[in-house]
Each structure stands twice: as structure tokens, then as C-alpha cells.
Coordinates of C-alpha atoms and ligand atoms in Angstrom, one line a residue:
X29 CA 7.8 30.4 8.0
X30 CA 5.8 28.0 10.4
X31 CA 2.9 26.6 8.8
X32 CA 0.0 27.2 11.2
X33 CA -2.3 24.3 12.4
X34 CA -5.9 25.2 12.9
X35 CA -6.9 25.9 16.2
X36 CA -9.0 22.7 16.9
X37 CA -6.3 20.7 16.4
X38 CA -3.2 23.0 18.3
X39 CA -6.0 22.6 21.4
X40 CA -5.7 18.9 20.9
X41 CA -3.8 16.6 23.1
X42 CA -2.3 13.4 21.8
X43 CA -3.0 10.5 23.4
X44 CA -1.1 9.8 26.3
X45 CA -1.4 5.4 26.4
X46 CA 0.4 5.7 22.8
X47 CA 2.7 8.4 23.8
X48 CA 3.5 6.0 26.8
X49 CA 3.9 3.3 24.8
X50 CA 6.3 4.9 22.2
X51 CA 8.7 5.8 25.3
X52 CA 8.7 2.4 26.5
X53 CA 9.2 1.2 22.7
X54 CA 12.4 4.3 22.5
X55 CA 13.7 2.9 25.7
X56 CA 13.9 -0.5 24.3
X57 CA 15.6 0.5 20.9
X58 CA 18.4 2.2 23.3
X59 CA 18.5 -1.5 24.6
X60 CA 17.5 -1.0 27.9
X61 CA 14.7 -3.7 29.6
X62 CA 11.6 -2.3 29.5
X63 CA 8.4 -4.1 31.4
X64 CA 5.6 -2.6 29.4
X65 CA 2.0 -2.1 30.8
X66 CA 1.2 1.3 28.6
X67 CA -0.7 0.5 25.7
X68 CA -4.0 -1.9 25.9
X69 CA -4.4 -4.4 23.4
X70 CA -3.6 -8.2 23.8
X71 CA -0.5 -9.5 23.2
X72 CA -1.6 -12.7 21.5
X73 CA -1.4 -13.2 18.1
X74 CA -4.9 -12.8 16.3
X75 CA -6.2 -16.7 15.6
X76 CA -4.7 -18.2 12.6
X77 CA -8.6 -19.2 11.3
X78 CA -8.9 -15.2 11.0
X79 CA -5.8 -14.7 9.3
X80 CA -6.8 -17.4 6.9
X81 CA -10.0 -15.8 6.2
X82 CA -7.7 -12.6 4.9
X83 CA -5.6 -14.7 3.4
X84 CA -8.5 -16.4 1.3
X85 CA -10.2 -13.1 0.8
X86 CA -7.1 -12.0 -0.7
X87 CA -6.9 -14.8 -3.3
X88 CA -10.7 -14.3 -4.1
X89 CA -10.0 -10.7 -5.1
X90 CA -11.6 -8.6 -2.3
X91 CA -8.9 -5.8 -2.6
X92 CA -11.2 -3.5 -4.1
X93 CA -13.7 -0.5 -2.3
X94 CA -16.1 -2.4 -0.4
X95 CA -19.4 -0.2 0.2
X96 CA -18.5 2.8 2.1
X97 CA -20.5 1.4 5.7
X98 CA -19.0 -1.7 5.1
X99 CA -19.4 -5.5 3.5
X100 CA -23.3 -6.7 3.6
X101 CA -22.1 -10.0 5.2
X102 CA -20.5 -8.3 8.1
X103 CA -23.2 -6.0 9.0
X104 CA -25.9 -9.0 8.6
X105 CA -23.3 -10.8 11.4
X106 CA -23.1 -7.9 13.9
X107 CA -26.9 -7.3 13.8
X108 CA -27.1 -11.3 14.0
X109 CA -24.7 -11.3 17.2
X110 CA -26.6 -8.5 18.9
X111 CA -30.1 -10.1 18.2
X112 CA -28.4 -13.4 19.8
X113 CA -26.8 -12.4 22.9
X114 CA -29.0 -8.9 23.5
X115 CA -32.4 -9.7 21.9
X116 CA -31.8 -6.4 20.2
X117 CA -32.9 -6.3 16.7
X118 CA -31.1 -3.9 14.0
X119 CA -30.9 -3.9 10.1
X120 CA -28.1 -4.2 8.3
X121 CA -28.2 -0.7 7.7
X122 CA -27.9 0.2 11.3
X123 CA -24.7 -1.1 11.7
X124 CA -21.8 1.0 10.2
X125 CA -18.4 -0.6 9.6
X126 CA -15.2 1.6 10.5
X127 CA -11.4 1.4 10.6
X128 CA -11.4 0.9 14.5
X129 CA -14.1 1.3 17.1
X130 CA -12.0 4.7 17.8
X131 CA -12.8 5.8 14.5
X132 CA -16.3 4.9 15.0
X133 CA -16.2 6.7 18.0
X134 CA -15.2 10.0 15.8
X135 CA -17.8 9.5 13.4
X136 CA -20.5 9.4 16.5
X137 CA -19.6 12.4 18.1
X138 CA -19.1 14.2 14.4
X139 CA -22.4 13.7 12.9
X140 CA -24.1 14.1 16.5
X141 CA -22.3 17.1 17.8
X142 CA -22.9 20.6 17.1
X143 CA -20.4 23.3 18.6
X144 CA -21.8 24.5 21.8
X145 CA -23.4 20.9 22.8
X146 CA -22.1 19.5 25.8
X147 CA -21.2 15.4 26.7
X148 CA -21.2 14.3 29.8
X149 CA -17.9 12.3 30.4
X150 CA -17.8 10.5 33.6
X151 CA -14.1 10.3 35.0
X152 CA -11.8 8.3 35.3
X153 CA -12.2 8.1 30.9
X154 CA -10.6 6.5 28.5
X155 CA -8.3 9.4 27.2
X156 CA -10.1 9.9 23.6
X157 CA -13.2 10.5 24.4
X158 CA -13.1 13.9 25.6
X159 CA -10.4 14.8 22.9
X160 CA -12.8 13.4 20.0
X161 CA -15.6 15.4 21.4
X162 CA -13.8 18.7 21.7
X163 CA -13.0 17.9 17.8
X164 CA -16.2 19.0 17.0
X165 CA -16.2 21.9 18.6
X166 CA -18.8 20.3 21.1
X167 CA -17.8 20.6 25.3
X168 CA -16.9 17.2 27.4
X169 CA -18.5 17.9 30.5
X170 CA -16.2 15.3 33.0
X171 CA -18.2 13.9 36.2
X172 CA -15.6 12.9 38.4
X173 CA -16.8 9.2 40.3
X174 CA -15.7 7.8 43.2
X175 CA -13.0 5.2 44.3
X176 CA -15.1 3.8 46.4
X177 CA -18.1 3.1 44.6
X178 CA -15.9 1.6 41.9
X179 CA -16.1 4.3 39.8
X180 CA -19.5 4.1 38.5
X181 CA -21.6 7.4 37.8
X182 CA -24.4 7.1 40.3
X183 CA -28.0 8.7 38.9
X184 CA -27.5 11.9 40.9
X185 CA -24.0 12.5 39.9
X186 CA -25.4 12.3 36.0
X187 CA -28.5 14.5 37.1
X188 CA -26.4 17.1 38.8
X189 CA -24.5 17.3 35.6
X190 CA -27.4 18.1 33.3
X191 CA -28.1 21.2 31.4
X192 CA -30.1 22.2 29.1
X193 CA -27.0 21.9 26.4
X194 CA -26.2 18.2 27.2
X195 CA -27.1 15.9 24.4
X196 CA -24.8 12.9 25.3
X197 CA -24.3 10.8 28.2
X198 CA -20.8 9.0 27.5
X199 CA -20.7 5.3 28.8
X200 CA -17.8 2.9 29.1
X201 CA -18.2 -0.8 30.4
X202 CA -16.1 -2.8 31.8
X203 CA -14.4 0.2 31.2
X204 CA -10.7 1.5 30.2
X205 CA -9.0 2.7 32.9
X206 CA -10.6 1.2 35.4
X207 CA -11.9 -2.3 34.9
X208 CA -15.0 -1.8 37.1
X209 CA -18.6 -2.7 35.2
X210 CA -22.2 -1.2 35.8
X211 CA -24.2 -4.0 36.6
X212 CA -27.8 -4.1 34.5
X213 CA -29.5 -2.8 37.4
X214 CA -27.1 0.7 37.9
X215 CA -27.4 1.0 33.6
X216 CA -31.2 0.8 34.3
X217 CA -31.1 2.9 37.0
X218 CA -28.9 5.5 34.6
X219 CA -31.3 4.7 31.4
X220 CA -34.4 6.4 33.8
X221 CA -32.5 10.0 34.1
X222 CA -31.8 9.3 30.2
X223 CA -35.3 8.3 29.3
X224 CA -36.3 11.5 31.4
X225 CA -33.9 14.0 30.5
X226 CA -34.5 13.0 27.1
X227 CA -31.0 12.2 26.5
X228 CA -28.5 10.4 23.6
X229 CA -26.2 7.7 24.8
X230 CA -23.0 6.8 23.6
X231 CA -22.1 3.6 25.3
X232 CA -19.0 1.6 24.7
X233 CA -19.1 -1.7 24.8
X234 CA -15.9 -2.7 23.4
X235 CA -14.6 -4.8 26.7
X236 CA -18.1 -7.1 26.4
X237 CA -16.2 -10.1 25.7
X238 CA -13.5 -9.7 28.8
X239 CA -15.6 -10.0 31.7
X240 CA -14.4 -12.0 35.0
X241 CA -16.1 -14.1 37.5
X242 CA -19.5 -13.9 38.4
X243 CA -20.1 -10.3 36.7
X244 CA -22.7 -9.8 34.3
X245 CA -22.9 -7.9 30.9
X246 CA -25.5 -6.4 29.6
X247 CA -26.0 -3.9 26.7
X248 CA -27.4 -0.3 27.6
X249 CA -29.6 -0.6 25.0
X250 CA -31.2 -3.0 25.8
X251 CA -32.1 -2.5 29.7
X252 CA -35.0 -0.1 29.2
X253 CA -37.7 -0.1 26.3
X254 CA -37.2 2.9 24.4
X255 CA -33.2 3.1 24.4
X256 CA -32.1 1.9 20.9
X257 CA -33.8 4.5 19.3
X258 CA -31.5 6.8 21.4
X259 CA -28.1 4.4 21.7
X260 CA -25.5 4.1 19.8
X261 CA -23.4 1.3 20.5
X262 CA -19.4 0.9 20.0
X263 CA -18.0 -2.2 19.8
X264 CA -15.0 -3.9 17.4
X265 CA -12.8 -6.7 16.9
X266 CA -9.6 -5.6 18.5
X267 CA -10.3 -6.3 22.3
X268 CA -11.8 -9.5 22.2
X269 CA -10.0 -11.6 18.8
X270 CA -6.5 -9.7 19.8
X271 CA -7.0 -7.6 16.1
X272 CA -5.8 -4.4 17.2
X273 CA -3.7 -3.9 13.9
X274 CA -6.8 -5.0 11.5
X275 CA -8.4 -1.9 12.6
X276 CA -12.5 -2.9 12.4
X277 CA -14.8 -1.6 14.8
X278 CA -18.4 -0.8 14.5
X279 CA -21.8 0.8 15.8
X280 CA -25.3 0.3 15.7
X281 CA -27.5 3.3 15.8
X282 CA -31.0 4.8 14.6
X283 CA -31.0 4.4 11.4
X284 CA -30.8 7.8 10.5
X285 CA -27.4 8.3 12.8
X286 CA -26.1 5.3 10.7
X287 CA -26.9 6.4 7.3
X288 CA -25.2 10.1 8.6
X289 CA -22.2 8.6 9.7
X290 CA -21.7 6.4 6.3
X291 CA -22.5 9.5 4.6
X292 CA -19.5 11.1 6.4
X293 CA -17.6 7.9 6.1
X294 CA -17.7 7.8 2.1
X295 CA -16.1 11.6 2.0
X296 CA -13.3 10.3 5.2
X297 CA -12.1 7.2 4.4
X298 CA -14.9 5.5 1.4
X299 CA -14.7 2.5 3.7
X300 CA -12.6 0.1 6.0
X301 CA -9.8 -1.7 4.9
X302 CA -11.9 -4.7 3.0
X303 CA -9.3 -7.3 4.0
X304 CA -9.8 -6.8 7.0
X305 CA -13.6 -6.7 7.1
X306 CA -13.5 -10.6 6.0
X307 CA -11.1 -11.4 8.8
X308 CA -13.6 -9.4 11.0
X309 CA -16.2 -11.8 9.6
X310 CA -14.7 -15.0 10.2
X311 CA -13.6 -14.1 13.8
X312 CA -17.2 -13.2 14.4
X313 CA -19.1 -16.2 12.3
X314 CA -15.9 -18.8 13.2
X315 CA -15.1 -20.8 16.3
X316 CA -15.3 -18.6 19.4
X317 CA -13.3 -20.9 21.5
X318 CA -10.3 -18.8 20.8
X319 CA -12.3 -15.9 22.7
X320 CA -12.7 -17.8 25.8
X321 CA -8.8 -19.2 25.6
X322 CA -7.4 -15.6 26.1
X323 CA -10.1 -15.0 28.9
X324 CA -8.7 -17.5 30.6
X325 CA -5.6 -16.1 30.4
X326 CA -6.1 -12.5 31.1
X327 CA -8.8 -14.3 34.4
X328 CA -5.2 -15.3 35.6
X329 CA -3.1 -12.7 34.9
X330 CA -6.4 -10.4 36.6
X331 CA -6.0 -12.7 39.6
X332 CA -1.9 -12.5 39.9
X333 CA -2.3 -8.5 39.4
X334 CA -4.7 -8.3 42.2
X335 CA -3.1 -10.2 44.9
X336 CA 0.6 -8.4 43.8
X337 CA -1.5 -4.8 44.1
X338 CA -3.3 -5.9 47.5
X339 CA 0.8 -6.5 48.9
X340 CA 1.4 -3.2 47.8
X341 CA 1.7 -1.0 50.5
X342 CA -0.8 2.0 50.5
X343 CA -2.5 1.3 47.5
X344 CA -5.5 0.5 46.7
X345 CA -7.7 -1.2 43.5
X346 CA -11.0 -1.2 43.1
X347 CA -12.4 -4.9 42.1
X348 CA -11.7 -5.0 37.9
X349 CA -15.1 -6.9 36.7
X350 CA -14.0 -6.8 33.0
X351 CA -11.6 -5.3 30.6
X352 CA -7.8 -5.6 31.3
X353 CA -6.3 -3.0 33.1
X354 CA -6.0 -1.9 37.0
X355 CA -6.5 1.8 38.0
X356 CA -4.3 1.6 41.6
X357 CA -4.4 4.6 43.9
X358 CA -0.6 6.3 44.1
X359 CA -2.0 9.7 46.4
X360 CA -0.1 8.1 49.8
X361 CA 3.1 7.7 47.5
X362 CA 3.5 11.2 45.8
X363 CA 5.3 14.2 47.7
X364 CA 8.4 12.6 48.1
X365 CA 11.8 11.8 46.6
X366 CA 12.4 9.0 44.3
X367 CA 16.2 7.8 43.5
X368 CA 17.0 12.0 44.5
X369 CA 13.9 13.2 42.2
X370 CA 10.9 14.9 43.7
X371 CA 8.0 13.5 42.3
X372 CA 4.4 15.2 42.6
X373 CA 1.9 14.3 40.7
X374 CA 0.6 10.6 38.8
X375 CA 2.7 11.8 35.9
X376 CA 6.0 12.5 37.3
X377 CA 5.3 8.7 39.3
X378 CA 5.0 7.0 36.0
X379 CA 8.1 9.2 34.1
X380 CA 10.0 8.0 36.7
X381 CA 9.0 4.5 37.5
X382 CA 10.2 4.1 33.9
X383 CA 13.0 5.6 33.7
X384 CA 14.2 4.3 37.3
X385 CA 13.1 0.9 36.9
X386 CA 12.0 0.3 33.1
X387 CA 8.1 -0.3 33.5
X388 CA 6.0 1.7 31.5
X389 CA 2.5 2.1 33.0
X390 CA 0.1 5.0 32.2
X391 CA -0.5 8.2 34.3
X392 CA -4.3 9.0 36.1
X393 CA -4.1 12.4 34.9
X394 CA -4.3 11.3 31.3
X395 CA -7.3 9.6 32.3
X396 CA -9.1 12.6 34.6
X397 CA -8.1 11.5 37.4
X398 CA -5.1 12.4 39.1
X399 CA -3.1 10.2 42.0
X400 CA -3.8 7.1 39.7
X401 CA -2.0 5.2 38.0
X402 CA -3.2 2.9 35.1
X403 CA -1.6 -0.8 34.3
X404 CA -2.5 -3.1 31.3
X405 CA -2.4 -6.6 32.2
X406 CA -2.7 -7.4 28.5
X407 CA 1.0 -9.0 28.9
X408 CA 2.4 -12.5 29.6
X409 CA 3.0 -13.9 33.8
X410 CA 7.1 -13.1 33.6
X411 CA 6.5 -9.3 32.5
X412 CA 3.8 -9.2 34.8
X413 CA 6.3 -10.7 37.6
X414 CA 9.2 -8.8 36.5
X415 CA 7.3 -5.1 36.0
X416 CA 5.4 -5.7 39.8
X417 CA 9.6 -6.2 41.2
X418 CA 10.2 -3.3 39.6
X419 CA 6.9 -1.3 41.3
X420 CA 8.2 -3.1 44.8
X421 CA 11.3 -1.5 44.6
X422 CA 10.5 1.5 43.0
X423 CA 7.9 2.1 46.3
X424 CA 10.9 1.2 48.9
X425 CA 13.0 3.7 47.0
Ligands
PMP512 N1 -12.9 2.3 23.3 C1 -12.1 1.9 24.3 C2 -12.7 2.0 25.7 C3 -10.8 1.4 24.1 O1 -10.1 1.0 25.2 C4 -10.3 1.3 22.8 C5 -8.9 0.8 22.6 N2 -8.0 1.7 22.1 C6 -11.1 1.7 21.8 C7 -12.4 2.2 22.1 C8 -10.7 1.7 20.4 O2 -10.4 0.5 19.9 P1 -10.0 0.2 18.4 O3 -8.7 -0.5 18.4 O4 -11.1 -0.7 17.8 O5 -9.9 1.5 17.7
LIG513 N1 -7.4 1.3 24.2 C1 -6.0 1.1 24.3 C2 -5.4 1.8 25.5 O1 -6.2 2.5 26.2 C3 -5.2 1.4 23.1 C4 -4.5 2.7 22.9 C5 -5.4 3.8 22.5 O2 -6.0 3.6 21.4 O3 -5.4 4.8 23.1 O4 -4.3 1.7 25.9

């Protein structure tokens, strides 16, 4: 007998950067040389001061429950940091601790979301959002953007989508796939339509710390009067101090969103992993010299990835303001025969670049938009060297 899986979940897709990422990782057990641009998260070692902090935790006996939104001291830091850099002012209670700013995310869309709602998900998207949404029974509603306008949803784009079902504008910047950034005035420009169409925004802010150049951040919340009480605001640890593994992320919400999502949080998971929360709270009260040493080292990688992209031949970029990936356009190169095998379509392009040349990038379509193709810079110069060879000839093929 097969044991049936509820019908929320069978409609669910997994996501396709880790499904990229465990071929790459098969490939290598079977000993071939794989150049791996799948998965996004830093390939420095999280800063020994942080690791200290756990290890010291650890002695001092924080290996119990912590409370369920997470350790006072933490949440007192995050409101701190976005008073300090965004002159936005939360309590303590506003900010909810969570194992990953994916899993804050979930929680979001779960205690927002009934069935029937819809979220607006401009496209190209980072492939969980729409999946997390449809968890709750609630409909993504995907706004394809433009190349070239850098992939930004412009205010009539975001009207046009409106009905009177949407409750959530999803926002990502510098965002995953694409790298490109809303610049305060096109978030205030957005925040207008949101202010006037009375809408909830979900904006991920995750890439804050990874921005290049002359580009600046700022937090949607905090462009317009009137926003926080209708923002809530992912960010983490994973992106910015290289802790994917330690698995803290975070929001800041009304404070009645934040007390429903503990609420849901103390039945899920009764809190984050409280080692981890102290490491969280060193990197974000320690030395943040260690932040702008890997900028500097993704700024160069970001530099060598555009000028090996722009000697590419018919493809195009658009300009990566933050984050660390490139979303390159593949339509010139599909319809045509690689090494004897047809290949049609952004995910038959990255199957085979990988299997024909061993690097392991991520396909558009994962991400909404097909002829794309996603790479994570998020890797050291001689991968980077090595995996754009392996492009080169994969194109001549
Ligand atoms: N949002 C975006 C845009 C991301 O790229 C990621 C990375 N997976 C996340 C959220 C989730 O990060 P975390 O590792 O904290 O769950
Ligand atoms: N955010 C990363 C990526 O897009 C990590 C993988 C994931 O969580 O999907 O590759």
C-alpha cells in the first residue's frame, strides 16, 4: 500500500537551487570535477569570534529551550540594529527569532494567509516564495518584470495586478536571482500603490549587507510614514556572517503579526536552536569588520563575473547592485544541439552544461522566468575561472 501525502504537499515542488546543488554534490561523490554555482550561500567559514560565542554559550549551559520567539538579548540587538541604520523603532516583542529567515518566511505567509488570498510575486523570484505561499492554501499571483528595466516591478505593473483578493505585495532586494536593487525612490514610488491599495508587504531584506558600488539600501519600511505598521521585514544571519548552517533568521512585524507567529512558532518548533541564537548575537553585537572583508571579496568576484559574462557571446546581464548571483539571458542559445543533445528550454541548458562540462548553475524556470540562467558567485576566483571555461566551451559546442 502507498501511504498517501496530502494534497498541499503532492502539489509542492522542491526547491530546485538545493536539488541543483545535490547533483552537483552526486556528481562529485562519482569523482568527477564539478564547478559549482547552484546553491547560494558563502563559501567562507563563519568568523571564528561567532563560533567562540557558541562555544562559550555552550560551556555556560544555554542548551536548554530558550523562549519560543527567541533570546531577549537577541531581539533587543535586532530592534537596536534597525533603529541604528533605518531609524525604525520596534520592541523587543516585534521581532521574532526563527530557524532561518526561510522559516521566517513560512511563518509570515502562515499566520497572514487565508486560502483564497492572493500574493503578488513579482518574477524573476527566489524559488520559495511562491511554494511557501501556496502552503497555505493562499494563491502567488507572479508579475513577470522586465530585463531591461533590471527587473524591478514598476507601480503600474503592481497596480495592474491588484484585485480585490490581494493582501501581499512580495518584495526582494538586492534580490535572489537577479542581483538588481530598487533604489529608495522606486520602493517609495511602490509604498504609494501600497499605502493606497491598502496593502501588506512582505519585503526581504536578507541581501542588505551585500550591496556593491555606489548603490544604496534602504528598508521598505521605512520609505513612507505609515509602512511598519503594514511591513514585515525578513532578514538573518546566513547571507551577510556566512551562517547558513546556524540557521537564524528573523522579522519584525506589528506587534500583533509577531505575537501570532511566536504563537505558531511554540506549537512548530518551541524555538530556534539556542546555540545558535548566541552566535547570532555576537555576529550582530561583535566586530563587523568581518562583514565588509567578504564584501570585498564577493565586489571582486562581482567584477570578474561581469566582465567574463559581457565576453560571452549573446548574452546579456542586467547590472547586479547587491546580493551574489547573476541572472544571464540564454534565449539566443537554446534551439539547438549541444555535444548531439537538443536542448530547449533554461532547464535542459543547465542539465547539460553539467553534465557536459561539470558546472552546476541554476535554471530561470525555477525562478519564473524562463531563458535564464542563474549563477552564484558565492565561490572562490579559480572555480569562478574554471566554471566560466567550462560556459565558453559549452557555448562553442
Ligand atoms: N530569502 C532569500 C532571498 C534567500 O536567498 C534565502 C537563502 N536561502 C533566504 C531567504 C533564506 O535564508 P536562510 O538561510 O536564513 O533560511
Ligand atoms: N538562498 C539560497 C539559494 O537561492 C540557498 C538555497 C535555498 O535555500 O533555496 O540558492
Amino acid at each position: 500500500m502507498a501511504v498517501g501525502i496530502s494534497k498541499i504537499v503532492s502539489a509542492l515542488e522542491p526547491s530546485a537551487t538545493l536539488a541543483m546543488a545535490a547533483k552537483a554534490r552526486e556528481l562529485k561523490a562519482a569523482g568527477k570535477t564539478v564547478y559549482d554555482f547552484s546553491v547560494g550561500e558563502p563559501d567562507f567559514t563563519t568568523p571564528a569570534h561567532i563560533c567562540e560565542a557558541a562555544q562559550k554559550a555552550m560551556a555556560a549551559g544555554h542548551t536548554h529551550y530558550t523562549a519560543s520567539g527567541g533570546i531577549q538579548e537577541l531581539r533587543v540587538a535586532i530592534a537596536k540594529q534597525y533603529q541604528a541604520t533605518h531609524g525604525l523603532e520596534y520592541s523587543p516583542q516585534q521581532v521574532v527569532v526563527s530557524n532561518g529567515a526561510k522559516h521566517s518566511l513560512h511563518n509570515a505567509f502562515t499566520v497572514l494567509c487565508d486560502p483564497g488570498d492572493e500574493v503578488i510575486i513579482p518574477a524573476p523570484y527566489w524559488v520559495s516564495y511562491a511554494e511557501l505561499v501556496k502552503l497555505t492554501g493562499a494563491k502567488p499571483v507572479i508579475v513577470p518584470t522586465e530585463e531591461k528595466n533590471d527587473f524591478k516591478l514598476t507601480p503600474a505593473q503592481l497596480r495592474a495586478a491588484i484585485t480585490p483578493k490581494t493582501k501581499i505585495l512580495l518584495l526582494c532586494s538586492p534580490s535572489n536571482p537577479t542581483g538588481s536593487m530598487y533604489s529608495p525612490d522606486d520602493l517609495g514610488a511602490l509604498a504609494d500603490v501600497v499605502l493606497e491599495k491598502n496593502l501588506v508587504v512582505m519585503s526581504d531584506e536578507i541581501y542588505e549587507r551585500l550591496i556593491y558600488g555606489d548603490n544604496k539600501f534602504a528598508s521598505f519600511a521605512a520609505v513612507r510614514p505609515g509602512l511598519a505598521e503594514r511591513t514585515i521585514t525578513i532578514n538573518g544571519v546566513s547571507k551577510a556572517y556566512a551562517m547558513t548552517g546556524w540557521r537564524i533568521g528573523w522579522t519584525l512585524a506589528p506587534l500583533n503579526v509577531s505575537k501570532a507567529m511566536d504563537s505558531l512558532q511554540s506549537q512548530e518548533t518551541s524555538n530556534p536552536c539556542s546555540v545558535s541564537q548566541y552566535a547570532a548575537l555576537a555576529a550582530l553585537e561583535g566586530p563587523q569588520q568581518c562583514v565588509s572583508d567578504m564584501l570585498a571579496q564577493f565586489a571582486k568576484r562581482r567584477e570578474y563575473v561581469r566582465e567574463r559574462i559581457a565576453a560571452l557571446p549573446d548574452v546579456t546581464c542586467p547590472n547586479m547592485g547587491g546580493a551574489f548571483y547573476a541572472f544571464f539571458n540564454i534565449q539566443k542559445h537554446l534551439g539547438r544541439k549541444y555535444g548531439g543533445v537538443q536542448v530547449d528550454n533554461s532547464a535542459q541548458w543547465c542539465l547539460e552544461l553539467l553534465a557536459q562540462q561539470g558546472v552546476a548553475t541554476v535554471m530561470g524556470s525555477a525562478f519564473g522566468a524562463e531563458g535564464y540562467a542563474r549563477l552564484s558567485f558565492a565561490t572562490d576566483m579559480k572555480t569562478l575561472e574554471k566554471g566560466f571555461a567550462g560556459i565558453e566551451a559549452f557555448l562553442k559546442s
